[in-house]
Amino acid sequence: MLFLIAISIAVLIAFCLDKPLKKCPAAFYITAAVLTVASIMATKSDMTISSRFVRDYVLGIFSRGALGTAFWAVVMWAGALPNGSAPIKKLMPIRGELSITAAILTFSHIITYGMTYITNLIKGRTGSDFVITSIVCLAMVLIMTPLTVMSFKKIRKKMNAKTWKKIQRLAYIFYALIYVHILVLFVPKAQKGREGYFLSILVYSAVFVGYAVMRIRKYYIASKKPENKLVPNTVCVCAFALPVALAGAVSRGTASQSAKPSGVVEEKAATFTFSAETTAVTEAAATTARDGKKSSETTAVTTSETTATEAVTSNKKDEKKSSDDEEKQEEQEHNDEPEQENHEDTPAAEPQPTYKYRSGEYEGEAEGYAGKVHVKLTIENDAITSISAWADDDDPEYFGDAMNTVIPQIGAKVSADGIDACSGATYSSNGIIEAARRALEQAMN
């Protein structure tokens, strides 16, 4: 899982590279900025990366905000650990530096998906989840930006300590908004049975709910100073377990009903229909053959009628001739009969048209952006009459753009070669093209 990998990287950097980070933070900031810019350029370009591991784990750890969120998790847990503990001694001196690094890494996610949100807004894709996510993200950016600026030592030294501390309390709202943002995006996908999202919700819930419980416990013990900590510890365990269990129940509630085999998912596939047309070459060949047949038959019948008429007229004129002349006429008619038969040509057989593809339904599948892409096409006389496409895990909006761009080209060309991909949905486009190619290969004569 991506977030677990990101957490491991963030914890290793925080605990193993704490001294270099404290001594030379600029090197870490520059590295984070370079990686952020590189991931944005790679994600937004039309460059095709065939390795799914590279897309999901190398680029995805930046573009999806997993590494930035992991660094924020380390920062917030540094404030929730018991005072005087070994981890807090390691983390508190570099907490500001970790915050700045986390903010730089988060900008990769903000820019990558911010551009997508703007595109969706222009295209009118403004559902309820879009509105909620947009509001949450805007609030997060407005809180994160000043907190990040104030984390630099030069800025912090110029500010009043009490004022700085009050403003920094906005970080609690920021952490809560991160968790809300994740739930809004992940719960619907987990309910639909999308692979990995249920586990992701449990892990994120454990991190953020656990932080909230530990932070409240720390405040309670610092202010009340109870001699017996059994009661607050028990309350904390319950307060941690219940929300995590609730988040799991909500996200898991309809997963068993929504997770469907490929055949059922096919019912929701988008279908494009095309008019069935026979190629011009085949039509011309068939027409020529039919015309040739009719011409041959007409010639044979005309010749036969002419010969028969001449024979009757000749008999009338020679009624008064001698028997010798009649015998000669009969011999002449007998000799003419083969010639008449020679004029009766056998009609030419109509040639059968040859097709490149067999008629019928054919299905192919290929790798899309986040999972398998399926294409089913119907062929009739070398023409595609319909194409259906659906994806297991690709984002519906990106996949829809890819279908609208790619499928009409495939239907028009009756081929998967020379098809232009949809800009911004390259992987989904390539998945559709490759699946269509495999379906056409099955139909090949």
Short mmCIF file of C-alpha atoms in Angstrom, two decimals:
data_model
loop_
_atom_site.label_atom_id
_atom_site.label_comp_id
_atom_site.label_asym_id
_atom_site.label_seq_id
_atom_site.Cartn_x
_atom_site.Cartn_y
_atom_site.Cartn_z
CA MET A 1 0.00 0.00 0.00
CA LEU A 2 1.26 3.44 -1.01
CA PHE A 3 0.73 5.27 2.28
CA LEU A 4 2.49 2.57 4.31
CA ILE A 5 5.51 2.86 2.02
CA ALA A 6 5.41 6.65 2.36
CA ILE A 7 5.18 6.43 6.17
CA SER A 8 8.19 4.14 6.25
CA ILE A 9 10.23 6.58 4.13
CA ALA A 10 9.21 9.58 6.25
CA VAL A 11 10.02 7.84 9.54
CA LEU A 12 13.41 6.65 8.28
CA ILE A 13 14.35 10.17 7.13
CA ALA A 14 13.14 11.74 10.38
CA PHE A 15 14.99 9.34 12.67
CA CYS A 16 18.07 8.50 10.60
CA LEU A 17 18.75 11.84 8.92
CA ASP A 18 17.71 14.16 11.77
CA LYS A 19 21.19 15.68 12.20
CA PRO A 20 21.81 16.42 8.48
CA LEU A 21 18.29 17.84 8.24
CA LYS A 22 18.94 20.14 11.19
CA LYS A 23 22.40 21.16 9.96
CA CYS A 24 21.62 21.70 6.27
CA PRO A 25 17.85 21.89 5.73
CA ALA A 26 18.21 23.71 2.38
CA ALA A 27 19.55 20.55 0.74
CA PHE A 28 16.41 18.67 1.77
CA TYR A 29 14.14 21.49 0.61
CA ILE A 30 15.82 21.64 -2.81
CA THR A 31 15.67 17.86 -3.18
CA ALA A 32 11.99 17.84 -2.29
CA ALA A 33 11.32 20.69 -4.74
CA VAL A 34 13.18 18.96 -7.59
CA LEU A 35 11.34 15.69 -7.01
CA THR A 36 8.06 17.58 -6.86
CA VAL A 37 8.66 19.39 -10.15
CA ALA A 38 9.84 16.19 -11.85
CA SER A 39 6.77 14.26 -10.75
CA ILE A 40 4.44 17.03 -11.95
CA MET A 41 6.13 17.17 -15.37
CA ALA A 42 6.07 13.39 -15.76
CA THR A 43 2.45 13.12 -14.68
CA LYS A 44 1.13 15.94 -16.85
CA SER A 45 3.13 15.14 -19.97
CA ASP A 46 1.95 12.77 -22.70
CA MET A 47 4.95 10.54 -22.03
CA THR A 48 3.94 6.89 -21.82
CA ILE A 49 5.36 4.90 -18.90
CA SER A 50 4.71 1.21 -19.44
CA SER A 51 5.73 0.10 -15.94
CA ARG A 52 2.77 0.25 -13.59
CA PHE A 53 5.15 0.08 -10.61
CA VAL A 54 6.81 3.31 -11.73
CA ARG A 55 3.44 5.02 -12.28
CA ASP A 56 1.87 3.91 -9.00
CA TYR A 57 4.77 3.88 -6.57
CA VAL A 58 7.52 6.11 -7.95
CA LEU A 59 5.41 8.91 -9.43
CA GLY A 60 2.26 8.15 -7.45
CA ILE A 61 3.92 8.61 -4.08
CA PHE A 62 4.41 12.28 -5.03
CA SER A 63 1.46 13.07 -7.31
CA ARG A 64 -1.11 11.43 -5.01
CA GLY A 65 0.21 13.26 -1.98
CA ALA A 66 1.13 10.09 -0.07
CA LEU A 67 4.67 11.19 0.84
CA GLY A 68 3.59 14.69 1.80
CA THR A 69 0.83 13.28 4.02
CA ALA A 70 3.31 10.88 5.59
CA PHE A 71 5.61 13.76 6.55
CA TRP A 72 2.63 15.64 8.01
CA ALA A 73 1.82 12.51 10.04
CA VAL A 74 5.34 12.49 11.50
CA VAL A 75 5.06 16.21 12.30
CA MET A 76 1.71 15.92 14.07
CA TRP A 77 2.65 12.77 16.02
CA ALA A 78 5.76 14.56 17.26
CA GLY A 79 3.39 16.84 19.20
CA ALA A 80 1.30 13.98 20.58
CA LEU A 81 4.01 11.75 22.01
CA PRO A 82 4.67 11.82 25.79
CA ASN A 83 7.06 14.55 26.94
CA GLY A 84 10.54 13.27 27.64
CA SER A 85 10.17 10.14 25.50
CA ALA A 86 13.01 9.12 23.15
CA PRO A 87 11.02 9.72 19.92
CA ILE A 88 10.02 13.22 20.93
CA LYS A 89 13.64 14.10 21.70
CA LYS A 90 14.52 13.11 18.16
CA LEU A 91 11.61 14.79 16.39
CA MET A 92 10.93 18.05 18.22
CA PRO A 93 14.25 19.76 17.23
CA ILE A 94 13.52 19.17 13.53
CA ARG A 95 9.75 19.57 13.57
CA GLY A 96 9.87 22.88 11.69
CA GLU A 97 12.15 21.48 9.01
CA LEU A 98 9.90 18.45 8.62
CA SER A 99 6.89 20.77 8.20
CA ILE A 100 8.54 22.73 5.40
CA THR A 101 9.58 19.53 3.62
CA ALA A 102 6.05 18.18 3.96
CA ALA A 103 4.59 21.38 2.49
CA ILE A 104 6.94 21.28 -0.52
CA LEU A 105 6.02 17.66 -1.21
CA THR A 106 2.32 18.46 -0.82
CA PHE A 107 2.51 21.07 -3.57
CA SER A 108 3.09 18.22 -6.04
CA HIS A 109 -0.33 16.84 -5.18
CA ILE A 110 -1.97 20.28 -5.10
CA ILE A 111 -0.72 21.32 -8.54
CA THR A 112 -1.33 17.95 -10.21
CA TYR A 113 -4.91 17.54 -9.03
CA GLY A 114 -5.62 21.28 -8.86
CA MET A 115 -5.25 21.45 -12.63
CA THR A 116 -7.64 18.51 -12.93
CA TYR A 117 -10.21 20.24 -10.72
CA ILE A 118 -10.00 23.39 -12.83
CA THR A 119 -10.50 21.33 -16.00
CA ASN A 120 -13.52 19.58 -14.48
CA LEU A 121 -14.97 22.93 -13.42
CA ILE A 122 -14.64 24.26 -16.98
CA LYS A 123 -16.32 21.12 -18.35
CA GLY A 124 -19.16 21.41 -15.83
CA ARG A 125 -18.31 18.33 -13.78
CA THR A 126 -19.42 19.72 -10.43
CA GLY A 127 -21.05 16.96 -8.41
CA SER A 128 -21.52 17.02 -4.64
CA ASP A 129 -18.20 15.27 -3.97
CA PHE A 130 -16.45 17.76 -6.28
CA VAL A 131 -17.83 20.73 -4.32
CA ILE A 132 -16.93 19.25 -0.92
CA THR A 133 -13.44 18.27 -2.03
CA SER A 134 -12.81 21.68 -3.58
CA ILE A 135 -13.85 23.53 -0.42
CA VAL A 136 -11.75 21.26 1.80
CA CYS A 137 -8.69 21.60 -0.46
CA LEU A 138 -8.99 25.38 -0.65
CA ALA A 139 -9.21 25.63 3.14
CA MET A 140 -6.18 23.37 3.51
CA VAL A 141 -4.08 25.50 1.15
CA LEU A 142 -5.09 28.72 2.93
CA ILE A 143 -4.04 27.23 6.29
CA MET A 144 -0.91 25.40 5.13
CA THR A 145 0.71 28.32 3.31
CA PRO A 146 1.08 30.76 6.25
CA LEU A 147 1.98 27.96 8.66
CA THR A 148 4.76 26.84 6.31
CA VAL A 149 6.13 30.37 5.95
CA MET A 150 6.16 30.83 9.73
CA SER A 151 8.09 27.59 10.14
CA PHE A 152 11.24 29.19 8.73
CA LYS A 153 13.54 30.25 11.56
CA LYS A 154 14.06 33.79 10.29
CA ILE A 155 10.32 34.42 10.18
CA ARG A 156 9.67 32.74 13.50
CA LYS A 157 12.31 34.81 15.31
CA LYS A 158 10.70 38.05 14.15
CA MET A 159 7.27 37.07 15.52
CA ASN A 160 5.92 37.29 19.04
CA ALA A 161 6.12 33.85 20.65
CA LYS A 162 2.50 33.88 21.90
CA THR A 163 1.17 35.09 18.57
CA TRP A 164 3.18 32.48 16.71
CA LYS A 165 1.86 29.73 18.98
CA LYS A 166 -1.77 30.82 18.57
CA ILE A 167 -1.49 30.82 14.80
CA GLN A 168 0.19 27.43 14.85
CA ARG A 169 -2.93 25.98 16.50
CA LEU A 170 -4.58 26.21 13.11
CA ALA A 171 -2.53 23.11 12.36
CA TYR A 172 -5.14 21.05 14.26
CA ILE A 173 -7.78 22.13 11.76
CA PHE A 174 -5.38 21.39 8.92
CA TYR A 175 -4.79 17.83 10.14
CA ALA A 176 -8.53 17.23 10.50
CA LEU A 177 -9.14 18.51 6.97
CA ILE A 178 -6.55 16.08 5.60
CA TYR A 179 -8.50 13.21 7.14
CA VAL A 180 -11.84 14.54 5.85
CA HIS A 181 -10.35 14.96 2.39
CA ILE A 182 -9.17 11.34 2.39
CA LEU A 183 -12.55 10.02 3.56
CA VAL A 184 -14.47 11.98 0.92
CA LEU A 185 -12.29 10.51 -1.83
CA PHE A 186 -11.74 6.98 -0.54
CA VAL A 187 -15.04 5.91 1.07
CA PRO A 188 -17.09 5.89 -2.18
CA LYS A 189 -14.38 3.87 -3.91
CA ALA A 190 -14.14 1.42 -1.03
CA GLN A 191 -17.93 0.99 -1.09
CA LYS A 192 -17.70 0.07 -4.75
CA GLY A 193 -15.19 -2.64 -3.93
CA ARG A 194 -12.16 -0.91 -5.45
CA GLU A 195 -9.06 -2.84 -4.48
CA GLY A 196 -6.93 -1.40 -1.68
CA TYR A 197 -9.19 1.46 -0.62
CA PHE A 198 -10.73 -0.28 2.37
CA LEU A 199 -7.29 -1.02 3.81
CA SER A 200 -6.22 2.56 3.05
CA ILE A 201 -9.14 3.94 5.06
CA LEU A 202 -8.23 1.76 8.04
CA VAL A 203 -4.58 2.86 7.94
CA TYR A 204 -5.37 6.56 7.55
CA SER A 205 -7.99 6.31 10.32
CA ALA A 206 -5.50 4.65 12.65
CA VAL A 207 -2.94 7.41 12.01
CA PHE A 208 -5.24 10.43 12.29
CA VAL A 209 -7.70 9.17 14.91
CA GLY A 210 -4.78 7.81 16.93
CA TYR A 211 -3.10 11.23 16.80
CA ALA A 212 -6.28 12.99 17.99
CA VAL A 213 -6.69 10.56 20.90
CA MET A 214 -3.03 10.82 21.95
CA ARG A 215 -3.04 14.62 21.69
CA ILE A 216 -6.14 14.90 23.90
CA ARG A 217 -4.61 12.43 26.37
CA LYS A 218 -1.41 14.47 26.51
CA TYR A 219 -3.35 17.67 27.20
CA TYR A 220 -5.47 15.98 29.89
CA ILE A 221 -2.50 14.52 31.72
CA ALA A 222 -0.56 17.81 31.52
CA SER A 223 -3.46 19.84 32.91
CA LYS A 224 -5.12 17.43 35.39
CA LYS A 225 -2.01 15.46 36.38
CA PRO A 226 -3.90 12.33 37.53
CA GLU A 227 -2.05 9.90 39.74
CA ASN A 228 -3.77 6.88 38.19
CA LYS A 229 -3.52 6.87 34.39
CA LEU A 230 -5.52 3.65 33.92
CA VAL A 231 -8.81 5.45 33.38
CA PRO A 232 -7.59 7.94 30.77
CA ASN A 233 -5.66 5.19 29.02
CA THR A 234 -8.77 2.98 28.84
CA VAL A 235 -10.83 5.88 27.54
CA CYS A 236 -8.18 6.54 24.92
CA VAL A 237 -8.23 2.95 23.72
CA CYS A 238 -12.01 3.04 23.32
CA ALA A 239 -11.88 6.47 21.70
CA PHE A 240 -9.38 5.13 19.21
CA ALA A 241 -11.10 1.82 18.44
CA LEU A 242 -14.63 3.12 17.93
CA PRO A 243 -13.97 5.73 15.21
CA VAL A 244 -11.64 3.39 13.33
CA ALA A 245 -14.24 0.62 13.47
CA LEU A 246 -16.95 3.05 12.36
CA ALA A 247 -14.86 4.25 9.41
CA GLY A 248 -14.24 0.64 8.43
CA ALA A 249 -17.94 -0.26 8.73
CA VAL A 250 -19.04 2.70 6.60
CA SER A 251 -16.54 2.00 3.85
CA ARG A 252 -17.11 -1.75 3.95
CA GLY A 253 -20.92 -1.66 4.20
CA THR A 254 -21.74 -2.04 0.51
CA ALA A 255 -18.45 -3.45 -0.77
CA SER A 256 -19.74 -7.02 -0.85
CA GLN A 257 -22.77 -5.93 -2.87
CA SER A 258 -20.90 -3.59 -5.16
CA ALA A 259 -17.95 -5.81 -5.99
CA LYS A 260 -19.14 -7.55 -9.16
CA PRO A 261 -17.53 -9.82 -11.69
CA SER A 262 -16.49 -8.50 -15.06
CA GLY A 263 -19.64 -9.75 -16.76
CA VAL A 264 -21.85 -7.64 -14.48
CA VAL A 265 -19.62 -4.60 -14.78
CA GLU A 266 -20.02 -4.93 -18.54
CA GLU A 267 -23.66 -3.85 -18.18
CA LYS A 268 -22.46 -0.37 -17.26
CA ALA A 269 -20.11 -0.15 -20.24
CA ALA A 270 -20.42 2.78 -22.62
CA THR A 271 -21.46 1.61 -26.09
CA PHE A 272 -20.70 3.41 -29.36
CA THR A 273 -22.70 2.34 -32.44
CA PHE A 274 -21.69 2.75 -36.10
CA SER A 275 -23.63 2.23 -39.37
CA ALA A 276 -22.75 -1.05 -41.09
CA GLU A 277 -21.27 -0.37 -44.56
CA THR A 278 -19.83 -2.82 -47.09
CA THR A 279 -16.58 -1.71 -48.66
CA ALA A 280 -16.78 -0.03 -52.09
CA VAL A 281 -14.50 -2.60 -53.69
CA THR A 282 -16.72 -5.50 -52.66
CA GLU A 283 -19.87 -3.74 -53.87
CA ALA A 284 -18.29 -3.00 -57.26
CA ALA A 285 -17.14 -6.60 -57.73
CA ALA A 286 -20.57 -7.96 -56.91
CA THR A 287 -22.32 -5.48 -59.22
CA THR A 288 -19.98 -6.30 -62.13
CA ALA A 289 -20.56 -10.00 -61.69
CA ARG A 290 -24.34 -9.55 -61.61
CA ASP A 291 -24.31 -7.33 -64.73
CA GLY A 292 -22.11 -9.84 -66.59
CA LYS A 293 -24.51 -12.66 -65.77
CA LYS A 294 -27.56 -10.75 -67.05
CA SER A 295 -25.76 -9.77 -70.30
CA SER A 296 -24.76 -13.36 -71.02
CA GLU A 297 -28.30 -14.65 -70.51
CA THR A 298 -29.79 -11.94 -72.76
CA THR A 299 -27.36 -12.74 -75.62
CA ALA A 300 -28.09 -16.45 -75.46
CA VAL A 301 -31.89 -15.96 -75.58
CA THR A 302 -31.73 -13.48 -78.50
CA THR A 303 -29.55 -15.79 -80.57
CA SER A 304 -31.89 -18.70 -79.97
CA GLU A 305 -34.97 -16.74 -81.02
CA THR A 306 -33.32 -15.47 -84.21
CA THR A 307 -32.26 -18.93 -85.30
CA ALA A 308 -35.72 -20.36 -84.70
CA THR A 309 -37.40 -17.61 -86.77
CA GLU A 310 -35.08 -18.15 -89.74
CA ALA A 311 -35.79 -21.85 -89.68
CA VAL A 312 -39.60 -21.36 -89.90
CA THR A 313 -39.34 -18.85 -92.80
CA SER A 314 -37.08 -21.14 -94.77
CA ASN A 315 -39.53 -24.01 -94.44
CA LYS A 316 -42.41 -21.91 -95.83
CA LYS A 317 -40.49 -20.79 -98.90
CA ASP A 318 -39.31 -24.30 -99.81
CA GLU A 319 -42.68 -26.16 -99.55
CA LYS A 320 -42.86 -26.57 -103.38
CA LYS A 321 -39.27 -27.69 -103.77
CA SER A 322 -38.31 -31.18 -104.60
CA SER A 323 -37.68 -33.86 -102.06
CA ASP A 324 -33.99 -33.57 -102.75
CA ASP A 325 -34.06 -29.91 -101.71
CA GLU A 326 -35.96 -30.84 -98.55
CA GLU A 327 -33.34 -33.42 -97.65
CA LYS A 328 -30.63 -30.85 -98.20
CA GLN A 329 -32.50 -28.39 -95.98
CA GLU A 330 -32.86 -30.96 -93.23
CA GLU A 331 -29.19 -31.73 -93.45
CA GLN A 332 -28.43 -28.01 -93.27
CA GLU A 333 -30.66 -27.59 -90.19
CA HIS A 334 -29.03 -30.62 -88.62
CA ASN A 335 -25.62 -29.06 -89.16
CA ASP A 336 -26.78 -25.71 -87.74
CA GLU A 337 -27.97 -27.16 -84.41
CA PRO A 338 -24.51 -27.41 -82.83
CA GLU A 339 -23.85 -23.83 -83.84
CA GLN A 340 -27.01 -22.77 -82.00
CA GLU A 341 -25.95 -24.68 -78.93
CA ASN A 342 -22.56 -22.98 -79.06
CA HIS A 343 -24.24 -19.59 -78.69
CA GLU A 344 -25.81 -20.64 -75.39
CA ASP A 345 -22.98 -19.81 -72.97
CA THR A 346 -23.06 -21.03 -69.36
CA PRO A 347 -23.81 -18.12 -66.95
CA ALA A 348 -20.72 -16.95 -64.98
CA ALA A 349 -20.75 -17.80 -61.27
CA GLU A 350 -21.05 -14.77 -58.96
CA PRO A 351 -17.73 -14.32 -57.03
CA GLN A 352 -18.01 -14.38 -53.24
CA PRO A 353 -16.61 -11.24 -51.50
CA THR A 354 -13.58 -11.81 -49.26
CA TYR A 355 -13.44 -10.14 -45.84
CA LYS A 356 -10.49 -9.30 -43.63
CA TYR A 357 -12.45 -9.97 -40.42
CA ARG A 358 -15.02 -12.57 -39.43
CA SER A 359 -18.43 -11.20 -38.47
CA GLY A 360 -19.41 -11.53 -34.82
CA GLU A 361 -18.60 -10.22 -31.33
CA TYR A 362 -15.02 -10.14 -30.04
CA GLU A 363 -13.59 -8.96 -26.72
CA GLY A 364 -10.09 -7.88 -25.68
CA GLU A 365 -8.51 -6.50 -22.54
CA ALA A 366 -5.37 -4.51 -21.76
CA GLU A 367 -3.74 -2.53 -18.96
CA GLY A 368 -5.14 0.95 -18.32
CA TYR A 369 -4.02 3.54 -15.78
CA ALA A 370 -5.09 1.77 -12.59
CA GLY A 371 -6.30 -1.63 -13.78
CA LYS A 372 -7.72 -3.66 -16.64
CA VAL A 373 -9.55 -2.06 -19.57
CA HIS A 374 -12.09 -4.12 -21.53
CA VAL A 375 -13.34 -3.58 -25.09
CA LYS A 376 -16.06 -5.55 -26.89
CA LEU A 377 -16.71 -4.86 -30.56
CA THR A 378 -19.21 -6.20 -33.09
CA ILE A 379 -18.10 -6.74 -36.70
CA GLU A 380 -20.34 -7.19 -39.76
CA ASN A 381 -18.89 -7.49 -43.27
CA ASP A 382 -15.60 -5.81 -42.35
CA ALA A 383 -17.40 -2.92 -40.64
CA ILE A 384 -17.55 -2.26 -36.90
CA THR A 385 -21.18 -1.77 -35.92
CA SER A 386 -20.67 -1.22 -32.16
CA ILE A 387 -17.90 -0.84 -29.59
CA SER A 388 -18.37 -1.18 -25.83
CA ALA A 389 -15.66 -0.26 -23.32
CA TRP A 390 -15.37 -0.35 -19.55
CA ALA A 391 -12.56 -0.19 -16.96
CA ASP A 392 -12.03 -1.98 -13.67
CA ASP A 393 -10.31 0.84 -11.76
CA ASP A 394 -9.55 3.80 -14.04
CA ASP A 395 -11.03 7.15 -13.03
CA PRO A 396 -14.46 7.40 -14.74
CA GLU A 397 -13.93 10.99 -15.91
CA TYR A 398 -10.53 10.33 -17.48
CA PHE A 399 -11.76 7.07 -18.98
CA GLY A 400 -14.79 8.84 -20.43
CA ASP A 401 -12.57 11.43 -22.12
CA ALA A 402 -10.40 8.64 -23.51
CA MET A 403 -13.41 6.76 -24.92
CA ASN A 404 -14.87 9.85 -26.60
CA THR A 405 -11.55 10.50 -28.34
CA VAL A 406 -10.34 7.01 -29.22
CA ILE A 407 -13.38 4.85 -29.97
CA PRO A 408 -14.81 6.92 -32.88
CA GLN A 409 -11.40 6.69 -34.57
CA ILE A 410 -11.29 2.90 -34.16
CA GLY A 411 -14.82 2.58 -35.54
CA ALA A 412 -14.05 4.74 -38.56
CA LYS A 413 -10.74 3.05 -39.42
CA VAL A 414 -11.78 -0.49 -38.42
CA SER A 415 -8.27 -0.68 -37.04
CA ALA A 416 -6.32 0.07 -33.87
CA ASP A 417 -3.35 1.49 -35.79
CA GLY A 418 -2.72 5.21 -36.12
CA ILE A 419 -5.16 6.17 -33.35
CA ASP A 420 -4.52 9.46 -31.52
CA ALA A 421 -4.70 9.23 -27.70
CA CYS A 422 -6.61 11.71 -25.55
CA SER A 423 -4.33 14.34 -24.03
CA GLY A 424 -4.51 14.07 -20.25
CA ALA A 425 -5.84 10.50 -20.37
CA THR A 426 -2.99 8.81 -22.21
CA TYR A 427 -2.91 5.57 -20.22
CA SER A 428 -6.66 5.00 -20.44
CA SER A 429 -6.51 5.78 -24.18
CA ASN A 430 -3.67 3.32 -24.76
CA GLY A 431 -5.54 0.69 -22.78
CA ILE A 432 -8.62 1.05 -25.00
CA ILE A 433 -6.51 0.99 -28.17
CA GLU A 434 -4.59 -2.13 -27.13
CA ALA A 435 -7.75 -3.95 -26.00
CA ALA A 436 -9.40 -3.13 -29.34
CA ARG A 437 -6.32 -4.37 -31.20
CA ARG A 438 -6.47 -7.70 -29.38
CA ALA A 439 -10.17 -8.03 -30.14
CA LEU A 440 -9.53 -7.34 -33.85
CA GLU A 441 -6.74 -9.92 -33.88
CA GLN A 442 -9.24 -12.53 -32.69
CA ALA A 443 -11.57 -11.59 -35.56
CA MET A 444 -8.87 -11.80 -38.24
CA ASN A 445 -9.52 -14.30 -41.03
#
